[in-house]
Amino acid sequence: MAIQRVHSKWAKTNVLLQSDLLSGSIPTTRRWSRETLREMLNECAMVYVKPDAGTYGIGVIRVEKRTRGVYTFQSGTRLRTFTSFDTMADRLERLIGRRTYLIQRGIHLLRHSKRRFDIRVMVQKNLMDRWETTGIIGRLGNPAKIVTNYHSGGTPMSIERLMGSHLAAADMSAYKNKLRKLGTDVAHQLESRYPRLKEIGIDVAIDTSLKPWILEVNTLPDPYIFRKLSDRSIFRRVYRYCVGYGRFKAKRR
Ligand SMILES: Nc1ncnc2c1ncn2[C@@H]1O[C@H](COP(=O)(O)OP(=O)(O)O)[C@@H](O)[C@H]1O
Ligand SMILES: [Mg+2]
């Protein structure tokens, strides 16, 4: 049977919210509406507005309520400024059109040399058909952009390097274990609703108090990003598991 893919971020988020273990790690996420945007900006001043079924950071917009009635939004590298909520919302409504969009509380991502980064956690069915977290890698955003995706100019980097200035070296392996556990918890919860999943890639934001937040879960995760790690054994295992559940054919030698 084919490997299961689920495009809707809204559907996947709602499955995760049903887990007591995970619901506290999901930033408030709601369907787009002008009024919902108004409410959420009054509560948290910075939100992400994104397509329900997007990828690669395309169409993702960061919206902020600033002081003195000023509002801004940024998609790509262009920042637009408005002097009222309504003029901004009109513009966003035109941009979004009839597509399904979500609004998510914005997380202030940790920074490394002034650039924001987030973390991709790869979780796969291993050769014994059990969920295993096989790869963890950071993605350092292009300074001009509001997304960290590799396909939008993000730079893959080890989390040792990215978290180095935020975490004592002695705490690194415990922190990685926490991310690994988060990874398999997410996989088990999604599997309860989508039983033919074999692999997921979780985008995790780390806030300034080092709390991990689940931004989204991809069901067609890019394995090749793990080739960027100097530890070659990580990509080899990721690839081996992909072959195991039939995403790729074994290489002929
Ligand atoms: N709520 C959020 N807070 C902070 N950054 C976010 C948030 N949502 C998305 N981002 C940034 O935008 C990127 C793309 O968003 P994501 O939800 O992963 O959509 P896509 O499917 O396009 O990858 C994330 O990797 C992250 O850098
Ligand atoms: Mg993503």
mmCIF file of C-alpha atoms and ligand atoms in Angstrom:
data_model
loop_
_atom_site.group_PDB
_atom_site.id
_atom_site.type_symbol
_atom_site.label_atom_id
_atom_site.label_comp_id
_atom_site.label_asym_id
_atom_site.label_seq_id
_atom_site.Cartn_x
_atom_site.Cartn_y
_atom_site.Cartn_z
ATOM 1 C CA MET A 1 0.000 0.000 0.000
ATOM 2 C CA ALA A 2 1.147 3.487 -0.814
ATOM 3 C CA ILE A 3 2.834 5.645 1.810
ATOM 4 C CA GLN A 4 0.271 8.041 3.234
ATOM 5 C CA ARG A 5 0.593 11.787 2.604
ATOM 6 C CA VAL A 6 -1.595 14.437 4.221
ATOM 7 C CA HIS A 7 -1.530 17.941 2.798
ATOM 8 C CA SER A 8 -3.799 19.906 5.116
ATOM 9 C CA LYS A 9 -1.920 21.525 8.014
ATOM 10 C CA TRP A 10 -5.301 22.166 9.653
ATOM 11 C CA ALA A 11 -6.230 18.478 9.604
ATOM 12 C CA LYS A 12 -2.850 17.410 11.030
ATOM 13 C CA THR A 13 -2.899 20.129 13.709
ATOM 14 C CA ASN A 14 -6.318 19.011 14.904
ATOM 15 C CA VAL A 15 -5.137 15.425 15.285
ATOM 16 C CA LEU A 16 -2.163 16.617 17.372
ATOM 17 C CA LEU A 17 -4.383 18.816 19.539
ATOM 18 C CA GLN A 18 -6.250 15.714 20.701
ATOM 19 C CA SER A 19 -3.123 14.497 22.480
ATOM 20 C CA ASP A 20 -2.604 15.731 26.058
ATOM 21 C CA LEU A 21 1.088 15.093 25.573
ATOM 22 C CA LEU A 22 1.305 17.426 22.576
ATOM 23 C CA SER A 23 -1.431 20.044 22.762
ATOM 24 C CA GLY A 24 0.714 22.349 24.925
ATOM 25 C CA SER A 25 3.410 22.405 22.237
ATOM 26 C CA ILE A 26 1.196 23.694 19.455
ATOM 27 C CA PRO A 27 0.905 27.451 18.976
ATOM 28 C CA THR A 28 -2.733 28.562 18.734
ATOM 29 C CA THR A 29 -3.804 27.921 15.135
ATOM 30 C CA ARG A 30 -7.098 29.017 13.586
ATOM 31 C CA ARG A 31 -8.683 29.246 10.164
ATOM 32 C CA TRP A 32 -8.167 32.575 8.411
ATOM 33 C CA SER A 33 -10.763 35.248 8.834
ATOM 34 C CA ARG A 34 -10.379 38.958 9.132
ATOM 35 C CA GLU A 35 -11.968 38.990 12.594
ATOM 36 C CA THR A 36 -9.814 36.113 13.817
ATOM 37 C CA LEU A 37 -6.730 37.993 12.662
ATOM 38 C CA ARG A 38 -7.862 41.057 14.612
ATOM 39 C CA GLU A 39 -8.410 39.000 17.762
ATOM 40 C CA MET A 40 -5.148 37.110 17.528
ATOM 41 C CA LEU A 41 -3.099 40.263 16.916
ATOM 42 C CA ASN A 42 -4.636 41.828 20.015
ATOM 43 C CA GLU A 43 -3.472 38.819 21.988
ATOM 44 C CA CYS A 44 0.012 38.223 20.670
ATOM 45 C CA ALA A 45 1.073 41.116 18.349
ATOM 46 C CA MET A 46 2.857 38.787 15.896
ATOM 47 C CA VAL A 47 1.269 35.967 13.897
ATOM 48 C CA TYR A 48 2.046 33.855 10.853
ATOM 49 C CA VAL A 49 -0.579 33.612 8.136
ATOM 50 C CA LYS A 50 -0.006 30.629 5.867
ATOM 51 C CA PRO A 51 -1.621 28.435 3.231
ATOM 52 C CA ASP A 52 -3.287 25.331 4.654
ATOM 53 C CA ALA A 53 -1.580 23.130 2.077
ATOM 54 C CA GLY A 54 1.611 25.053 1.304
ATOM 55 C CA THR A 55 5.242 23.939 1.103
ATOM 56 C CA TYR A 56 8.719 25.480 0.859
ATOM 57 C CA GLY A 57 7.603 28.577 2.769
ATOM 58 C CA ILE A 58 5.679 29.810 -0.288
ATOM 59 C CA GLY A 59 2.827 32.181 0.559
ATOM 60 C CA VAL A 60 3.814 32.440 4.238
ATOM 61 C CA ILE A 61 3.226 35.909 5.705
ATOM 62 C CA ARG A 62 4.387 37.365 9.018
ATOM 63 C CA VAL A 63 1.898 39.933 10.362
ATOM 64 C CA GLU A 64 2.630 42.335 13.198
ATOM 65 C CA LYS A 65 0.744 44.878 15.240
ATOM 66 C CA ARG A 66 3.168 47.650 16.161
ATOM 67 C CA THR A 67 2.747 50.721 18.343
ATOM 68 C CA ARG A 68 0.450 53.670 17.530
ATOM 69 C CA GLY A 69 -1.949 51.752 15.320
ATOM 70 C CA VAL A 70 0.710 50.725 12.806
ATOM 71 C CA TYR A 71 0.473 47.265 11.238
ATOM 72 C CA THR A 72 2.972 45.501 9.002
ATOM 73 C CA PHE A 73 3.168 42.330 7.034
ATOM 74 C CA GLN A 74 6.035 40.636 5.246
ATOM 75 C CA SER A 75 6.111 37.864 2.684
ATOM 76 C CA GLY A 76 9.261 37.176 0.741
ATOM 77 C CA THR A 77 11.618 40.051 1.439
ATOM 78 C CA ARG A 78 9.105 42.853 1.136
ATOM 79 C CA LEU A 79 7.774 44.556 4.275
ATOM 80 C CA ARG A 80 4.575 46.543 3.875
ATOM 81 C CA THR A 81 3.404 49.115 6.442
ATOM 82 C CA PHE A 82 -0.189 50.238 7.076
ATOM 83 C CA THR A 83 -1.684 52.878 9.315
ATOM 84 C CA SER A 84 -4.798 50.893 10.225
ATOM 85 C CA PHE A 85 -5.891 47.315 10.702
ATOM 86 C CA ASP A 86 -8.524 47.655 8.001
ATOM 87 C CA THR A 87 -6.239 48.815 5.211
ATOM 88 C CA MET A 88 -3.893 45.953 6.019
ATOM 89 C CA ALA A 89 -6.676 43.372 6.211
ATOM 90 C CA ASP A 90 -8.068 44.526 2.846
ATOM 91 C CA ARG A 91 -4.688 43.906 1.310
ATOM 92 C CA LEU A 92 -4.300 40.502 2.927
ATOM 93 C CA GLU A 93 -7.788 39.462 1.812
ATOM 94 C CA ARG A 94 -6.869 40.265 -1.778
ATOM 95 C CA LEU A 95 -3.629 38.326 -1.472
ATOM 96 C CA ILE A 96 -5.310 35.264 0.006
ATOM 97 C CA GLY A 97 -8.250 35.289 -2.372
ATOM 98 C CA ARG A 98 -10.337 32.134 -2.144
ATOM 99 C CA ARG A 99 -7.554 29.892 -0.878
ATOM 100 C CA THR A 100 -7.629 28.207 2.531
ATOM 101 C CA TYR A 101 -5.294 29.991 4.915
ATOM 102 C CA LEU A 102 -4.464 29.581 8.593
ATOM 103 C CA ILE A 103 -3.355 32.028 11.273
ATOM 104 C CA GLN A 104 -0.857 30.821 13.841
ATOM 105 C CA ARG A 105 0.544 32.557 16.867
ATOM 106 C CA GLY A 106 4.054 33.690 15.986
ATOM 107 C CA ILE A 107 6.979 32.260 17.901
ATOM 108 C CA HIS A 108 10.022 34.477 18.360
ATOM 109 C CA LEU A 109 12.643 32.076 17.088
ATOM 110 C CA LEU A 110 16.054 31.747 18.655
ATOM 111 C CA ARG A 111 18.842 33.396 16.731
ATOM 112 C CA HIS A 112 22.339 32.433 15.723
ATOM 113 C CA SER A 113 24.571 35.286 14.573
ATOM 114 C CA LYS A 114 21.454 37.497 14.388
ATOM 115 C CA ARG A 115 19.603 35.138 12.034
ATOM 116 C CA ARG A 116 16.517 33.158 13.073
ATOM 117 C CA PHE A 117 16.590 29.407 12.985
ATOM 118 C CA ASP A 118 14.215 26.517 13.473
ATOM 119 C CA ILE A 119 14.670 22.765 13.553
ATOM 120 C CA ARG A 120 13.597 19.886 11.326
ATOM 121 C CA VAL A 121 13.020 16.580 13.114
ATOM 122 C CA MET A 122 12.823 13.528 10.842
ATOM 123 C CA VAL A 123 10.883 10.530 12.158
ATOM 124 C CA GLN A 124 10.646 7.276 10.200
ATOM 125 C CA LYS A 125 9.458 3.718 10.465
ATOM 126 C CA ASN A 126 12.615 1.698 11.012
ATOM 127 C CA LEU A 127 13.377 -1.758 9.634
ATOM 128 C CA MET A 128 11.388 -3.263 12.532
ATOM 129 C CA ASP A 129 8.406 -1.074 11.608
ATOM 130 C CA ARG A 130 8.765 1.075 14.728
ATOM 131 C CA TRP A 131 8.884 4.868 14.815
ATOM 132 C CA GLU A 132 12.381 6.221 15.288
ATOM 133 C CA THR A 133 13.691 9.786 15.193
ATOM 134 C CA THR A 134 16.482 9.505 12.634
ATOM 135 C CA GLY A 135 17.623 13.039 12.024
ATOM 136 C CA ILE A 136 17.633 16.464 13.639
ATOM 137 C CA ILE A 137 18.961 19.462 11.751
ATOM 138 C CA GLY A 138 18.694 23.228 12.108
ATOM 139 C CA ARG A 139 17.826 25.677 9.372
ATOM 140 C CA LEU A 140 19.212 29.161 9.621
ATOM 141 C CA GLY A 141 16.991 31.689 7.873
ATOM 142 C CA ASN A 142 18.132 34.159 5.287
ATOM 143 C CA PRO A 143 18.263 37.459 7.231
ATOM 144 C CA ALA A 144 16.017 39.221 4.728
ATOM 145 C CA LYS A 145 13.273 36.593 4.995
ATOM 146 C CA ILE A 146 10.663 35.447 7.507
ATOM 147 C CA VAL A 147 10.880 31.719 6.712
ATOM 148 C CA THR A 148 13.764 29.293 7.256
ATOM 149 C CA ASN A 149 12.965 26.736 4.521
ATOM 150 C CA TYR A 150 15.912 25.390 2.578
ATOM 151 C CA HIS A 151 13.965 26.076 -0.633
ATOM 152 C CA SER A 152 13.579 29.711 0.456
ATOM 153 C CA GLY A 153 17.236 30.354 1.126
ATOM 154 C CA GLY A 154 17.629 28.800 4.581
ATOM 155 C CA THR A 155 20.997 27.236 5.443
ATOM 156 C CA PRO A 156 21.047 23.733 6.988
ATOM 157 C CA MET A 157 23.316 23.495 10.021
ATOM 158 C CA SER A 158 23.879 21.146 12.943
ATOM 159 C CA ILE A 159 21.910 21.943 16.074
ATOM 160 C CA GLU A 160 25.106 21.704 18.105
ATOM 161 C CA ARG A 161 26.317 24.746 16.239
ATOM 162 C CA LEU A 162 23.007 26.617 16.331
ATOM 163 C CA MET A 163 22.164 25.902 19.960
ATOM 164 C CA GLY A 164 25.762 26.230 21.108
ATOM 165 C CA SER A 165 25.345 29.720 22.497
ATOM 166 C CA HIS A 166 21.940 28.968 24.078
ATOM 167 C CA LEU A 167 22.631 25.685 25.800
ATOM 168 C CA ALA A 168 25.528 24.390 27.908
ATOM 169 C CA ALA A 169 27.431 21.646 26.077
ATOM 170 C CA ALA A 170 26.568 19.234 28.884
ATOM 171 C CA ASP A 171 22.826 19.762 28.258
ATOM 172 C CA MET A 172 22.926 19.213 24.510
ATOM 173 C CA SER A 173 22.367 15.465 24.449
ATOM 174 C CA ALA A 174 19.443 15.707 26.902
ATOM 175 C CA TYR A 175 17.919 18.409 24.714
ATOM 176 C CA LYS A 176 18.306 16.268 21.620
ATOM 177 C CA ASN A 177 16.643 13.390 23.431
ATOM 178 C CA LYS A 178 13.733 15.644 24.265
ATOM 179 C CA LEU A 179 13.362 16.499 20.555
ATOM 180 C CA ARG A 180 13.627 12.808 19.618
ATOM 181 C CA LYS A 181 10.839 11.969 22.070
ATOM 182 C CA LEU A 182 8.705 14.825 20.743
ATOM 183 C CA GLY A 183 9.275 13.371 17.270
ATOM 184 C CA THR A 184 8.054 9.877 18.092
ATOM 185 C CA ASP A 185 5.140 11.246 20.168
ATOM 186 C CA VAL A 186 3.980 13.239 17.128
ATOM 187 C CA ALA A 187 4.365 10.201 14.874
ATOM 188 C CA HIS A 188 2.320 7.940 17.169
ATOM 189 C CA GLN A 189 -0.441 10.509 17.486
ATOM 190 C CA LEU A 190 -0.696 11.106 13.721
ATOM 191 C CA GLU A 191 -0.548 7.390 13.010
ATOM 192 C CA SER A 192 -3.683 6.892 15.107
ATOM 193 C CA ARG A 193 -5.563 8.843 12.442
ATOM 194 C CA TYR A 194 -3.364 8.130 9.396
ATOM 195 C CA PRO A 195 -2.258 4.495 9.737
ATOM 196 C CA ARG A 196 -0.208 4.283 6.530
ATOM 197 C CA LEU A 197 2.276 7.016 7.437
ATOM 198 C CA LYS A 198 5.917 5.906 7.210
ATOM 199 C CA GLU A 199 7.823 9.149 7.568
ATOM 200 C CA ILE A 200 7.259 12.666 8.853
ATOM 201 C CA GLY A 201 9.328 15.830 9.108
ATOM 202 C CA ILE A 202 8.380 18.139 11.962
ATOM 203 C CA ASP A 203 9.211 21.847 11.862
ATOM 204 C CA VAL A 204 10.028 22.840 15.427
ATOM 205 C CA ALA A 205 10.463 26.416 16.615
ATOM 206 C CA ILE A 206 12.497 27.011 19.745
ATOM 207 C CA ASP A 207 11.486 30.086 21.700
ATOM 208 C CA THR A 208 13.749 32.209 23.867
ATOM 209 C CA SER A 209 13.003 30.097 26.947
ATOM 210 C CA LEU A 210 14.109 27.019 24.917
ATOM 211 C CA LYS A 211 10.614 25.587 24.714
ATOM 212 C CA PRO A 212 10.008 23.640 21.486
ATOM 213 C CA TRP A 213 6.849 24.421 19.502
ATOM 214 C CA ILE A 214 5.452 22.350 16.651
ATOM 215 C CA LEU A 215 4.933 24.643 13.645
ATOM 216 C CA GLU A 216 3.864 21.994 11.178
ATOM 217 C CA VAL A 217 4.321 18.353 10.221
ATOM 218 C CA ASN A 218 5.310 17.359 6.685
ATOM 219 C CA THR A 219 4.328 13.947 5.391
ATOM 220 C CA LEU A 220 6.706 14.090 2.408
ATOM 221 C CA PRO A 221 9.879 15.194 4.213
ATOM 222 C CA ASP A 222 13.085 15.941 2.319
ATOM 223 C CA PRO A 223 15.667 13.280 3.238
ATOM 224 C CA TYR A 224 18.495 14.976 1.342
ATOM 225 C CA ILE A 225 18.851 17.872 3.777
ATOM 226 C CA PHE A 226 20.626 15.412 6.093
ATOM 227 C CA ARG A 227 23.459 15.114 3.575
ATOM 228 C CA LYS A 228 24.531 18.537 4.877
ATOM 229 C CA LEU A 229 25.591 17.065 8.225
ATOM 230 C CA SER A 230 29.239 16.111 8.615
ATOM 231 C CA ASP A 231 28.161 12.862 10.312
ATOM 232 C CA ARG A 232 27.494 10.841 7.143
ATOM 233 C CA SER A 233 25.927 7.973 9.062
ATOM 234 C CA ILE A 234 22.778 10.040 9.666
ATOM 235 C CA PHE A 235 21.868 10.436 5.991
ATOM 236 C CA ARG A 236 22.791 6.823 5.303
ATOM 237 C CA ARG A 237 20.332 5.607 7.919
ATOM 238 C CA VAL A 238 17.599 8.009 6.755
ATOM 239 C CA TYR A 239 18.064 6.687 3.221
ATOM 240 C CA ARG A 240 18.183 3.050 4.334
ATOM 241 C CA TYR A 241 14.827 3.424 6.090
ATOM 242 C CA CYS A 242 13.356 5.157 3.009
ATOM 243 C CA VAL A 243 14.356 2.114 0.986
ATOM 244 C CA GLY A 244 12.937 -0.132 3.720
ATOM 245 C CA TYR A 245 9.399 1.227 3.390
ATOM 246 C CA GLY A 246 9.608 1.663 -0.336
ATOM 247 C CA ARG A 247 10.029 5.372 -0.932
ATOM 248 C CA PHE A 248 13.188 4.649 -2.904
ATOM 249 C CA LYS A 249 14.475 1.559 -4.612
ATOM 250 C CA ALA A 250 17.713 0.101 -3.280
ATOM 251 C CA LYS A 251 20.721 1.381 -5.228
ATOM 252 C CA ARG A 252 22.275 -1.132 -7.606
ATOM 253 C CA ARG A 253 25.942 -1.682 -7.023
HETATM 254 N N1 LIG B 1 4.046 30.348 14.037
HETATM 255 C C1 LIG B 1 5.257 30.616 13.554
HETATM 256 N N2 LIG B 1 6.156 31.319 14.305
HETATM 257 C C2 LIG B 1 7.402 31.567 13.817
HETATM 258 N N3 LIG B 1 7.841 31.194 12.603
HETATM 259 C C3 LIG B 1 6.988 30.498 11.811
HETATM 260 C C4 LIG B 1 5.661 30.171 12.249
HETATM 261 N N4 LIG B 1 5.051 29.485 11.259
HETATM 262 C C5 LIG B 1 5.952 29.374 10.254
HETATM 263 N N5 LIG B 1 7.118 29.987 10.572
HETATM 264 C C6 LIG B 1 8.324 30.083 9.719
HETATM 265 O O1 LIG B 1 7.941 29.874 8.375
HETATM 266 C C7 LIG B 1 8.490 28.643 7.870
HETATM 267 C C8 LIG B 1 7.478 27.978 6.952
HETATM 268 O O2 LIG B 1 6.276 27.682 7.656
HETATM 269 P P1 LIG B 1 5.632 26.234 7.625
HETATM 270 O O3 LIG B 1 4.466 26.261 8.519
HETATM 271 O O4 LIG B 1 6.688 25.220 7.922
HETATM 272 O O5 LIG B 1 5.118 26.111 6.117
HETATM 273 P P2 LIG B 1 5.740 25.352 4.827
HETATM 274 O O6 LIG B 1 4.840 24.181 4.627
HETATM 275 O O7 LIG B 1 5.674 26.323 3.705
HETATM 276 O O8 LIG B 1 7.134 24.912 5.165
HETATM 277 C C9 LIG B 1 8.840 27.850 9.128
HETATM 278 O O9 LIG B 1 9.863 26.903 8.878
HETATM 279 C C10 LIG B 1 9.308 28.969 10.060
HETATM 280 O O10 LIG B 1 10.605 29.403 9.727
HETATM 281 MG MG MG B 2 7.720 23.795 6.821
#
